[in-house]
Structures are given as structure tokens and as C-alpha cells.
Tab-separated table of C-alpha atoms and ligand atoms in Angstrom:
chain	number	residue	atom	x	y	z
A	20	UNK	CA	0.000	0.000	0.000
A	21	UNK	CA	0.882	3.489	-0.798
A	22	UNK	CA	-0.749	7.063	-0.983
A	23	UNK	CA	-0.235	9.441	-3.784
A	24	UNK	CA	-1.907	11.991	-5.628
A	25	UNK	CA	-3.386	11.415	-9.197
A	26	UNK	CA	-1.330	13.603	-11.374
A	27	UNK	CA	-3.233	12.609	-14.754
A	28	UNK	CA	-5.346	10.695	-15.863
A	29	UNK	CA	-5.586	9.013	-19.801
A	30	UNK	CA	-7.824	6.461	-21.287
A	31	UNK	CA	-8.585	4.440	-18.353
A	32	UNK	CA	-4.721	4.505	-16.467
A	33	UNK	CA	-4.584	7.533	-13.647
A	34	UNK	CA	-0.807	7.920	-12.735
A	35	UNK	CA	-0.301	8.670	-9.391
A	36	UNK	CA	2.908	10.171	-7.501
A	37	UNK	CA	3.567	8.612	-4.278
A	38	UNK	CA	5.746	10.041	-0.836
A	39	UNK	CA	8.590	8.869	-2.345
A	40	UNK	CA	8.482	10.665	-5.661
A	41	UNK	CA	7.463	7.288	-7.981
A	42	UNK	CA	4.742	7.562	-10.041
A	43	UNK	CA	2.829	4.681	-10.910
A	44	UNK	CA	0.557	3.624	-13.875
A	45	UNK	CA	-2.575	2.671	-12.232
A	46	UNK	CA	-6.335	1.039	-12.821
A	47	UNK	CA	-9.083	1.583	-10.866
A	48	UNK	CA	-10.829	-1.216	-8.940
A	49	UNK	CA	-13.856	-2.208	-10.593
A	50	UNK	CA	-15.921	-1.553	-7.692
A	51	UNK	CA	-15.349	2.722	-8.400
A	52	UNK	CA	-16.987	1.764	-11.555
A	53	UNK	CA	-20.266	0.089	-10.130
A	54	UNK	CA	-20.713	2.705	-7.874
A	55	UNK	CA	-20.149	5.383	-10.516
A	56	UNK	CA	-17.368	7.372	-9.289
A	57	UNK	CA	-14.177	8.759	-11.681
A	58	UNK	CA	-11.274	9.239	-10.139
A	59	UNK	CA	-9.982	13.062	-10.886
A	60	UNK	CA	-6.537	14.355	-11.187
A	61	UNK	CA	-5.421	15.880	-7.997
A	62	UNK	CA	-7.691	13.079	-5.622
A	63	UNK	CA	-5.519	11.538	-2.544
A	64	UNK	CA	-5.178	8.298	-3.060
A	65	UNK	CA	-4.153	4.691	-1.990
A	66	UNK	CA	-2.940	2.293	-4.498
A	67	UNK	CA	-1.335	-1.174	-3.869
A	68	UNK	CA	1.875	-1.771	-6.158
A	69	UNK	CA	1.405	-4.556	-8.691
A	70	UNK	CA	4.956	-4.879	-10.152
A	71	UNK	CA	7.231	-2.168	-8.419
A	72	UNK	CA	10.188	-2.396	-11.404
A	73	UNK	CA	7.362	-1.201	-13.741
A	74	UNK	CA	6.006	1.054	-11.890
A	75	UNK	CA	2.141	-0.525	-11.920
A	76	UNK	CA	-0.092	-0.325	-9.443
A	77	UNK	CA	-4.016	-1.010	-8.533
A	78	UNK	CA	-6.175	2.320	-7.151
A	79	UNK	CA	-7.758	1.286	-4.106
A	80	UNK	CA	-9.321	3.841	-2.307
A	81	UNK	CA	-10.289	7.544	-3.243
A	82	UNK	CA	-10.259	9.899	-0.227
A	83	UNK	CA	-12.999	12.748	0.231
A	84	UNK	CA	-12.339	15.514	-2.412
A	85	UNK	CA	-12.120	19.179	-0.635
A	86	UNK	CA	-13.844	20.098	-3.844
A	87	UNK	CA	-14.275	19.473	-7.615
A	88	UNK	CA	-13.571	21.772	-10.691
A	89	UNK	CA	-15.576	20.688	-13.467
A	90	UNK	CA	-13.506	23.119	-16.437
A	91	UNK	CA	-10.691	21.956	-16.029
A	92	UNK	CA	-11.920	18.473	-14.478
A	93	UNK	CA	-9.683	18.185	-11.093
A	94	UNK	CA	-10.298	17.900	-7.904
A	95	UNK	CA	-8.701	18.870	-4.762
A	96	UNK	CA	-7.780	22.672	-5.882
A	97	UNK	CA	-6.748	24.904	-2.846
A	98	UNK	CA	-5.937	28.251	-4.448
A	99	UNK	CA	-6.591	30.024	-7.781
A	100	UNK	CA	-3.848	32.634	-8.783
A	101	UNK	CA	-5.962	34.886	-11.087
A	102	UNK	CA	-3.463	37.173	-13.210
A	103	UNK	CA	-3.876	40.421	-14.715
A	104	UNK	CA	-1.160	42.985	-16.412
A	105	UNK	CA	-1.317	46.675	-15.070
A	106	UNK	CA	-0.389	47.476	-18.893
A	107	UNK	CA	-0.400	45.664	-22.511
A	108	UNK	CA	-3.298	44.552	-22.092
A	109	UNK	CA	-4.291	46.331	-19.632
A	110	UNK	CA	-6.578	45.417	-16.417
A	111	UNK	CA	-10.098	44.357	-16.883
A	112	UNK	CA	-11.750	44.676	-13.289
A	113	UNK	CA	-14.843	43.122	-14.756
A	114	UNK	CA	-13.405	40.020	-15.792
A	115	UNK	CA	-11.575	40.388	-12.878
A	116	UNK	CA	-15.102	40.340	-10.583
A	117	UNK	CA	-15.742	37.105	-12.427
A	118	UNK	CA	-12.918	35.097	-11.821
A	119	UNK	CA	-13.220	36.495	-8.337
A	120	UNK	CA	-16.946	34.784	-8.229
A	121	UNK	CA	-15.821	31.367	-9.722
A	122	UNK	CA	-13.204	30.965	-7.523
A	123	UNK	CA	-15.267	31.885	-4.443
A	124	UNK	CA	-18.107	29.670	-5.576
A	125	UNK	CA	-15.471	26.745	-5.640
A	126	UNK	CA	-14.168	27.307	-2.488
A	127	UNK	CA	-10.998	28.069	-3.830
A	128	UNK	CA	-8.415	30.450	-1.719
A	129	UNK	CA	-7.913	33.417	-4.240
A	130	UNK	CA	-4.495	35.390	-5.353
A	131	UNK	CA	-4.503	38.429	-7.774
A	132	UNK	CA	-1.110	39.458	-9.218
A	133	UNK	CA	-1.465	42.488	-11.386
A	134	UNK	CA	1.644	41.086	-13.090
A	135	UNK	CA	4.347	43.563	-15.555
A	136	UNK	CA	4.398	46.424	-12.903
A	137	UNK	CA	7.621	46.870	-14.681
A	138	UNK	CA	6.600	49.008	-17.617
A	139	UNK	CA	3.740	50.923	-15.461
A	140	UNK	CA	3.741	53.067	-12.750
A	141	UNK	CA	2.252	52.533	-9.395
A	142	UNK	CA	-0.238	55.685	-9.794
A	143	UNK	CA	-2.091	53.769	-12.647
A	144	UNK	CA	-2.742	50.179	-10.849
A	145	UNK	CA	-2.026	51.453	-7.017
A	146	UNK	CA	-5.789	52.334	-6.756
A	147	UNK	CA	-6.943	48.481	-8.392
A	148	UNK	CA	-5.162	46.891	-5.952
A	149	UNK	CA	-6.212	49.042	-2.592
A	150	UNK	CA	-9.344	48.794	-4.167
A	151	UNK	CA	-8.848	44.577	-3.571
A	152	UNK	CA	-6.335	44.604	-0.444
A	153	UNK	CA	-9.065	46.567	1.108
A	154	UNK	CA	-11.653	43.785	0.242
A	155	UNK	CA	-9.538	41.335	1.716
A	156	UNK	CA	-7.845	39.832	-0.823
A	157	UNK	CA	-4.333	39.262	-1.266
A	158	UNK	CA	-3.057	41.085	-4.224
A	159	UNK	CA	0.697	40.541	-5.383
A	160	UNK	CA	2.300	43.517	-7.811
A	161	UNK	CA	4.980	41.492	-9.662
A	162	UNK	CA	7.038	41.364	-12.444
A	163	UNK	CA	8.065	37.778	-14.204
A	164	UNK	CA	10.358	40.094	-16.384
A	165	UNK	CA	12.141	42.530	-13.587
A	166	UNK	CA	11.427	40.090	-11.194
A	167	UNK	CA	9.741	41.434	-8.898
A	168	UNK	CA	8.311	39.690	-5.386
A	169	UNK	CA	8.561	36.340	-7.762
A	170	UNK	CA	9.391	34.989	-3.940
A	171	UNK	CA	6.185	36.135	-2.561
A	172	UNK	CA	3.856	34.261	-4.898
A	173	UNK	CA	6.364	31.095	-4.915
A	174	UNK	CA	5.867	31.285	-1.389
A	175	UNK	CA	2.094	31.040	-2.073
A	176	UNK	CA	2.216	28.112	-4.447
A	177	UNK	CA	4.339	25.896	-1.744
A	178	UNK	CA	2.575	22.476	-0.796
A	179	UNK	CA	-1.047	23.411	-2.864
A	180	UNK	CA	-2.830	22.609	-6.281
A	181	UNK	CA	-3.149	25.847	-7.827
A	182	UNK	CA	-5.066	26.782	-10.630
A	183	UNK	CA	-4.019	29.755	-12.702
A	184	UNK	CA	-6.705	32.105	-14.299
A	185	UNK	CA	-6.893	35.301	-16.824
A	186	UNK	CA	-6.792	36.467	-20.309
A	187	UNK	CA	-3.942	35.619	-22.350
A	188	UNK	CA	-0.910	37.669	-22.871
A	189	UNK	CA	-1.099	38.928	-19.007
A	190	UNK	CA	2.087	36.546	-18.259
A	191	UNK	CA	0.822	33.355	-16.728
A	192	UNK	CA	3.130	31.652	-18.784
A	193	UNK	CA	6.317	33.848	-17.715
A	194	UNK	CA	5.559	33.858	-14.128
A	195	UNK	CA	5.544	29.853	-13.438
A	196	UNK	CA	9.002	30.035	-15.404
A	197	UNK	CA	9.905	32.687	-13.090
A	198	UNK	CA	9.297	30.499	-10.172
A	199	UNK	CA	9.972	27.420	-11.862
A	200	UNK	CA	12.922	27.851	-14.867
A	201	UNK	CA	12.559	24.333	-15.821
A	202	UNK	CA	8.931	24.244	-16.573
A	203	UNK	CA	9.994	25.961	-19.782
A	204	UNK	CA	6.637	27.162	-20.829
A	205	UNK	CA	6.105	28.690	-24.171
A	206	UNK	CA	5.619	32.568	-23.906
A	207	UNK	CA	4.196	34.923	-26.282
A	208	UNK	CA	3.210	32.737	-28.434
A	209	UNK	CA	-0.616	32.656	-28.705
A	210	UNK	CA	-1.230	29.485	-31.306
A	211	UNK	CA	1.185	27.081	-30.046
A	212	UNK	CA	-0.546	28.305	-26.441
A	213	UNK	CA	-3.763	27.141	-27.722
A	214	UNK	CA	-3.152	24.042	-28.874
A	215	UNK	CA	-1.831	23.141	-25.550
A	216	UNK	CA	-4.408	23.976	-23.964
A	217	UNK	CA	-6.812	22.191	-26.802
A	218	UNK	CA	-4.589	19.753	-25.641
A	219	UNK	CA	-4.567	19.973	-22.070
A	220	UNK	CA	-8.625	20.491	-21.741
A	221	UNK	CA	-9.322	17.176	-22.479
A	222	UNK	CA	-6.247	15.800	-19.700
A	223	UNK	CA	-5.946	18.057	-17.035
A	224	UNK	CA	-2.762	17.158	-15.567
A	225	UNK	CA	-0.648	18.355	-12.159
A	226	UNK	CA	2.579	19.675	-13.395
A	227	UNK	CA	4.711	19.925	-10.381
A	228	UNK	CA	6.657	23.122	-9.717
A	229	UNK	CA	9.901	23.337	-7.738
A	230	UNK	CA	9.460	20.180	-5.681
A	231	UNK	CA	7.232	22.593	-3.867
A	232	UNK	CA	3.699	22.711	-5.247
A	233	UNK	CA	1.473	21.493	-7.968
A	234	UNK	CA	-0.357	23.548	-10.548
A	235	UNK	CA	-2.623	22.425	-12.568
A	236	UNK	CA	-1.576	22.706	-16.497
A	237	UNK	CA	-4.342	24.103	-18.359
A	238	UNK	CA	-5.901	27.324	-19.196
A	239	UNK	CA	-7.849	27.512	-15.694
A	240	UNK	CA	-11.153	28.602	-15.852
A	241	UNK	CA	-12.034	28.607	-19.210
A	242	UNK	CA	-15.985	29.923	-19.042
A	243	UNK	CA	-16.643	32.836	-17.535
A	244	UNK	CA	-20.423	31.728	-17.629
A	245	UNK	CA	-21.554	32.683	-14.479
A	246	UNK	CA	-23.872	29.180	-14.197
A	247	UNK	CA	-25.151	27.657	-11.929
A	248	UNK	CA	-25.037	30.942	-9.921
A	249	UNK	CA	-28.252	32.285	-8.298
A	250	UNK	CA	-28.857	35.826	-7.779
A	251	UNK	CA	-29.484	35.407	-4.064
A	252	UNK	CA	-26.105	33.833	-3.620
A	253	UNK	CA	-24.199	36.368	-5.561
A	254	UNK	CA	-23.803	38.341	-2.441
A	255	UNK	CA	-21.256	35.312	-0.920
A	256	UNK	CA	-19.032	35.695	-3.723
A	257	UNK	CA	-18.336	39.581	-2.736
A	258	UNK	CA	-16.531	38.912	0.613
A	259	UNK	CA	-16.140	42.161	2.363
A	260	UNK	CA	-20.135	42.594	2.201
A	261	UNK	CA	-20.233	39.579	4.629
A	262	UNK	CA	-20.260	41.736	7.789
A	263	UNK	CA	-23.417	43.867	6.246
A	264	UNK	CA	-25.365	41.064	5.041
A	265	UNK	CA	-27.804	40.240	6.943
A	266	UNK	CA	-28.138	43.571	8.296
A	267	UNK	CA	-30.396	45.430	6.167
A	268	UNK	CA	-34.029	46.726	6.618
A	269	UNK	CA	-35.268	43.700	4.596
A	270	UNK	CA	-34.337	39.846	4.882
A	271	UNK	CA	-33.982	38.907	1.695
A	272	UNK	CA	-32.209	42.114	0.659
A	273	UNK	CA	-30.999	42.163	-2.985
A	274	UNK	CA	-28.540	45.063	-2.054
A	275	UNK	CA	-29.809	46.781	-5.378
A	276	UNK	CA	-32.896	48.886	-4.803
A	277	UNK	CA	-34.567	48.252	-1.474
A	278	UNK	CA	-33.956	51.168	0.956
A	279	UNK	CA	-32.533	51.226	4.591
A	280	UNK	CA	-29.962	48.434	2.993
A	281	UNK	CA	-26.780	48.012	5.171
A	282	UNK	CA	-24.571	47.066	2.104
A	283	UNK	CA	-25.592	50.030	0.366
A	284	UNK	CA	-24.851	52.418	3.300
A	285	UNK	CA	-21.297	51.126	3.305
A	286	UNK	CA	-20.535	51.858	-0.381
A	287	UNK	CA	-17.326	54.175	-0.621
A	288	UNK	CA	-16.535	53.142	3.013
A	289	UNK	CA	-15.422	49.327	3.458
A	290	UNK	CA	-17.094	48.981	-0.021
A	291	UNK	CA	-16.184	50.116	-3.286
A	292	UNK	CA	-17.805	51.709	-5.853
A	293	UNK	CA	-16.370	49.821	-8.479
A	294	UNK	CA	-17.234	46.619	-6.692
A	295	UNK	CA	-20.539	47.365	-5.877
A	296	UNK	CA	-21.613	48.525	-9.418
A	297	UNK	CA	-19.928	45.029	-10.713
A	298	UNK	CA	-22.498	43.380	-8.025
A	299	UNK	CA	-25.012	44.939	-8.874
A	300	UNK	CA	-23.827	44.637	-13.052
A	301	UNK	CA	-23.851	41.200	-12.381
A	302	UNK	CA	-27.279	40.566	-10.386
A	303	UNK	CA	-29.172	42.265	-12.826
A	304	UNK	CA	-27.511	40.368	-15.553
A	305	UNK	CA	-28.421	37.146	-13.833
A	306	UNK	CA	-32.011	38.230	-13.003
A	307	UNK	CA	-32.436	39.190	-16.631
A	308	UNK	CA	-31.676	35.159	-17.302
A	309	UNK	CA	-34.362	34.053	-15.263
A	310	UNK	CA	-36.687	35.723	-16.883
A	311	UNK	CA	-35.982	34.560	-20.097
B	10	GDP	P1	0.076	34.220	-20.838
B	10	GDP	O1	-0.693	34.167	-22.134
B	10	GDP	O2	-0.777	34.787	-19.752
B	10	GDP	O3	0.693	32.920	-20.456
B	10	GDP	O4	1.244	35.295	-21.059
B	10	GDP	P2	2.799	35.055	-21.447
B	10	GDP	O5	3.531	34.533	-20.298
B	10	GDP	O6	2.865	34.290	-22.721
B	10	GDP	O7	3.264	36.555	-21.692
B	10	GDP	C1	2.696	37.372	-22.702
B	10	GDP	C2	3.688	38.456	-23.094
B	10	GDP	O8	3.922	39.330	-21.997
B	10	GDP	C3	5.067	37.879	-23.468
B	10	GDP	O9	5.532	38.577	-24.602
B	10	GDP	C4	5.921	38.139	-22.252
B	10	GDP	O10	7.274	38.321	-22.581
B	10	GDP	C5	5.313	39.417	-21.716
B	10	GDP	N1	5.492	39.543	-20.254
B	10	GDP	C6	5.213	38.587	-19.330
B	10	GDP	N2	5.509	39.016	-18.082
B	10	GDP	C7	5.988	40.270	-18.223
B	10	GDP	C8	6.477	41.255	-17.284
B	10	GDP	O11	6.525	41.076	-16.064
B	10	GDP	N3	6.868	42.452	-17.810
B	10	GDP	C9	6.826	42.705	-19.157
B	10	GDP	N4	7.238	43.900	-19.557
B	10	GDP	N5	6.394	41.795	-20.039
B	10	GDP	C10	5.980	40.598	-19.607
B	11	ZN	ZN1	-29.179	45.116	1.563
């Protein structure tokens, strides 16, 4: 017997890296099958080793799953590290909000690095990330090129599956070769990008970084359909209106047009502007649905 994490997972054979660093080609026990469950990339595992000089084993047992992504398919995911540029191309707080949103509604812990501070100055992207320090996220200015606090977000990645999100062109890429020279991803170049990911969308796979951390090699969250999302819980996915909900005049508050509303009365105090018109952006949009 040995634990191990499945690190991919192709036509029926899940490989799985054990405590001491092997990684063996494994098949499920029948019985996952008759009970209907999949084993995902990134699930804790046992296995029992069938031939240890080739590396085969049998997958036993499947521990509880902290949580499931469905795009990419893993399971398992601690953090996602959701990347922007301050410049070329440059930030896109909505999309921002919405990465924000998926990753809360998975549970997910959530970075922002408002990446290639190098070629802007602090007086354009300062105010974006107060604006998400002071809503209690943890927001890394950094530089793959110059770089800049690469430290602090290896620091992040060490011992978790991480999932990295945003647009292309905003340095993913370049910042897990930063932390991780041998990983020798392909930069700047969108087509071969996309056929890895073409690629990689149908495998997710844990690429290991540093000896430290796992991240999980594909594009991250590839829809930014907000499904499966209800208006009413909306308001969960904006964390620092958690200590006003609940507080308003009516129970059942949308936050968006009833009076004596406690989230309202904190905009432009512990609330932003910008984040509250993306809430309320986004509820309408997703009221709008329902009615269709
Ligand atoms: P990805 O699509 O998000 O993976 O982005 P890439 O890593 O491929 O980077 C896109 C482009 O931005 C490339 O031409 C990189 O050289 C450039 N780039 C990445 N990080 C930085 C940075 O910190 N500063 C500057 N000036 N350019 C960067
Ligand atoms: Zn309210």
C-alpha cells in the first residue's frame, strides 16, 4: 500500500505520484466503476503496487475531495492565482469580478497578481489593488520580467494545487518560469498556447513546480459563464459585504434597490464603488436570465 496523488489521468490509467516521488501507472478497482465514481486528477489516493520495477499499481481507495472543478476536471484545488497585467493589455476589473466569483463559488483560496508592474507606474494600478487589499484579498504587484516579489507568490504556491486564471498575454506563462525555470513554458506565443491547452482540456494534468507545489496545467477557468449561480447567492461571492449582510431593513435584501440596505450604506466606506456597481452589473444580468 501506498498514498499518492493522481497527477493525470488518460484512457482508463490515472498515474499517481507517491511520498517517495514514484509515479505509478494505475487502474481503478472495478468496484469505483459500479458505484459510478471517476477518479480526478489531484484526488488523494491509496494504491497497492502490482509490479514495483514497472512502476504498476491497482487504485484502491479515493479519499474525500475538498472540492471538484468541473472546467478543467480536477479535484482537490486549494488556491486560484488569477493574473492580470497593469499594462499591454491592460486590467479588466470586470473580468476580474468574475474570476473572483468562480473561484469563491469553488471554495478556492484566491491570489490576484497584477503582473508587468515593470513598464507601469504605481499611480495607474495602485488604486486596483487598494481597491482589492481593502476587500480582503491578497493582491501581489509582480514582475516575471524585472522580477519582482517572484518569492512572494512562490511562497504562495508551496505544498497546494493551484489553478491559474486570466486572459492571455497577461504573463501566466512567464511567471511559473519565473518560479519554476525548468517548466519551460512557451511565452508569447498565442497558437502554439492554444493548442496546448486544446490539448490539455481534455487531460488536465498536475505539473509539479519546484518540488514545492502542484499547478494544474491548463488554461484555468475557461468559461466565464456565471452558471449555476443564483442571484441570491451572488452576495457570498463579494466577501467584504459579509459583515453587512444580513443587516439590512429587509431579509432577503438584494442590495440593489430596497432602501434602509446596510450594504448600500457602506458603499465608498469598506465597499467600493467599483465593486458594488460590478455586483449589482452582475445581479441584474443574472435576473435578466431568469426571466428569459
Ligand atoms: P500568458 O498568455 O498569460 O501565459 O502570457 P505570457 O507569459 O505568454 O506573456 C505574454 C507576453 O507578456 C510575453 O511577450 C511576455 O514576454 C510578456 N510579459 C510577461 N511578463 C511580463 C512582465 O513582467 N513584464 C513585461 N514587460 N512583459 C511581460
Ligand atoms: Zn441590503
Amino acid at each position: 500500500m501506498a498514498s499518492g496523488t493522481i497527477v493525470k489521468g488518460i484512457g482508463g490509467f490515472y498515474y499517481v505520484k507517491t511520498e517517495n516521488d514514484s509515479v505509478y501507472e494505475c487502474r481503478a478497482r472495478g468496484k469505483f466503476r459500479k458505484d459510478k465514481v471517476t477518479p480526478l486528477v489531484g484526488d488523494i489516493v491509496e494504491i497497492s503496487v502490482i509490479d514495483e520495477e514497472k512502476k504498476k499499481g491497482s487504485l484502491d481507495i479515493i479519499f474525500q475531495r475538498k472540492n471538484e472543478l468541473l472546467r478543467p476536471r480536477v479535484s482537490n484545488v486549494d488556491q486560484a492565482v488569477i493574473v492580470f497585467a497593469a499594462k499591454s493589455p491592460a486590467i479588466n476589473t470586470e473580468l476580474l469580478n468574475r474570476f473572483i466569483i468562480l473561484a469563491e463559488q469553488q471554495h478556492l483560496d484566491v491570489i490576484i497578481c497584477i503582473n508587468k508592474i515593470d513598464i507601469s507606474d504605481e499611480k495607474f494600478y495602485g488604486e486596483i489593488v487598494d481597491v482589492y487589499k481593502n476587500a480582503n484579498f491578497d493582491v501581489i504587484p509582480i514582475s516575471a520580467e524585472k522580477r519582482i516579489n517572484i518569492d512572494k507568490l512562490a511562497q504562495k504556491l508551496y505544498g497546494r494545487i493551484s489553478v491559474f486564471a486570466g486572459p492571455s498575454g497577461v504573463g501566466k506563462s512567464s511567471l511559473l518560469n519565473a518560479v519554476d525555470p525548468s517548466l519551460k513554458l512557451n511565452t508569447g506565443q498565442i497558437s502554439t498556447k492554444i493548442e496546448r491547452g486544446k490539448h490539455t482540456t481534455r487531460h488536465a494534468e498536475l505539473m509539479e513546480i519546484s518540488n514545492s507545489g502542484y499547478i494544474v496545467d491548463s488554461p484555468g477557468f475557461t468559461s466565464l459563464f456565471l452558471e449555476d449561480i443564483s442571484k441570491e447567492e451572488l452576495q457570498n461571492y463579494y466577501r467584504e459585504f459579509a459583515p453587512f449582510v444580513g443587516k439590512c431593513r429587509f431579509s432577503g435584501c438584494s442590495h440593489v434597490h430596497e432602501p434602509q440596505c446596510s450594504v448600500k450604506e457602506h458603499v465608498g466606506r469598506e465597499i467600493s464603488h467599483m465593486r458594488y456597481e460590478s455586483y449589482v452589473s452582475i445581479y441584474n444580468e443574472l435576473n435578466n436570465e431568469r426571466k428569459k
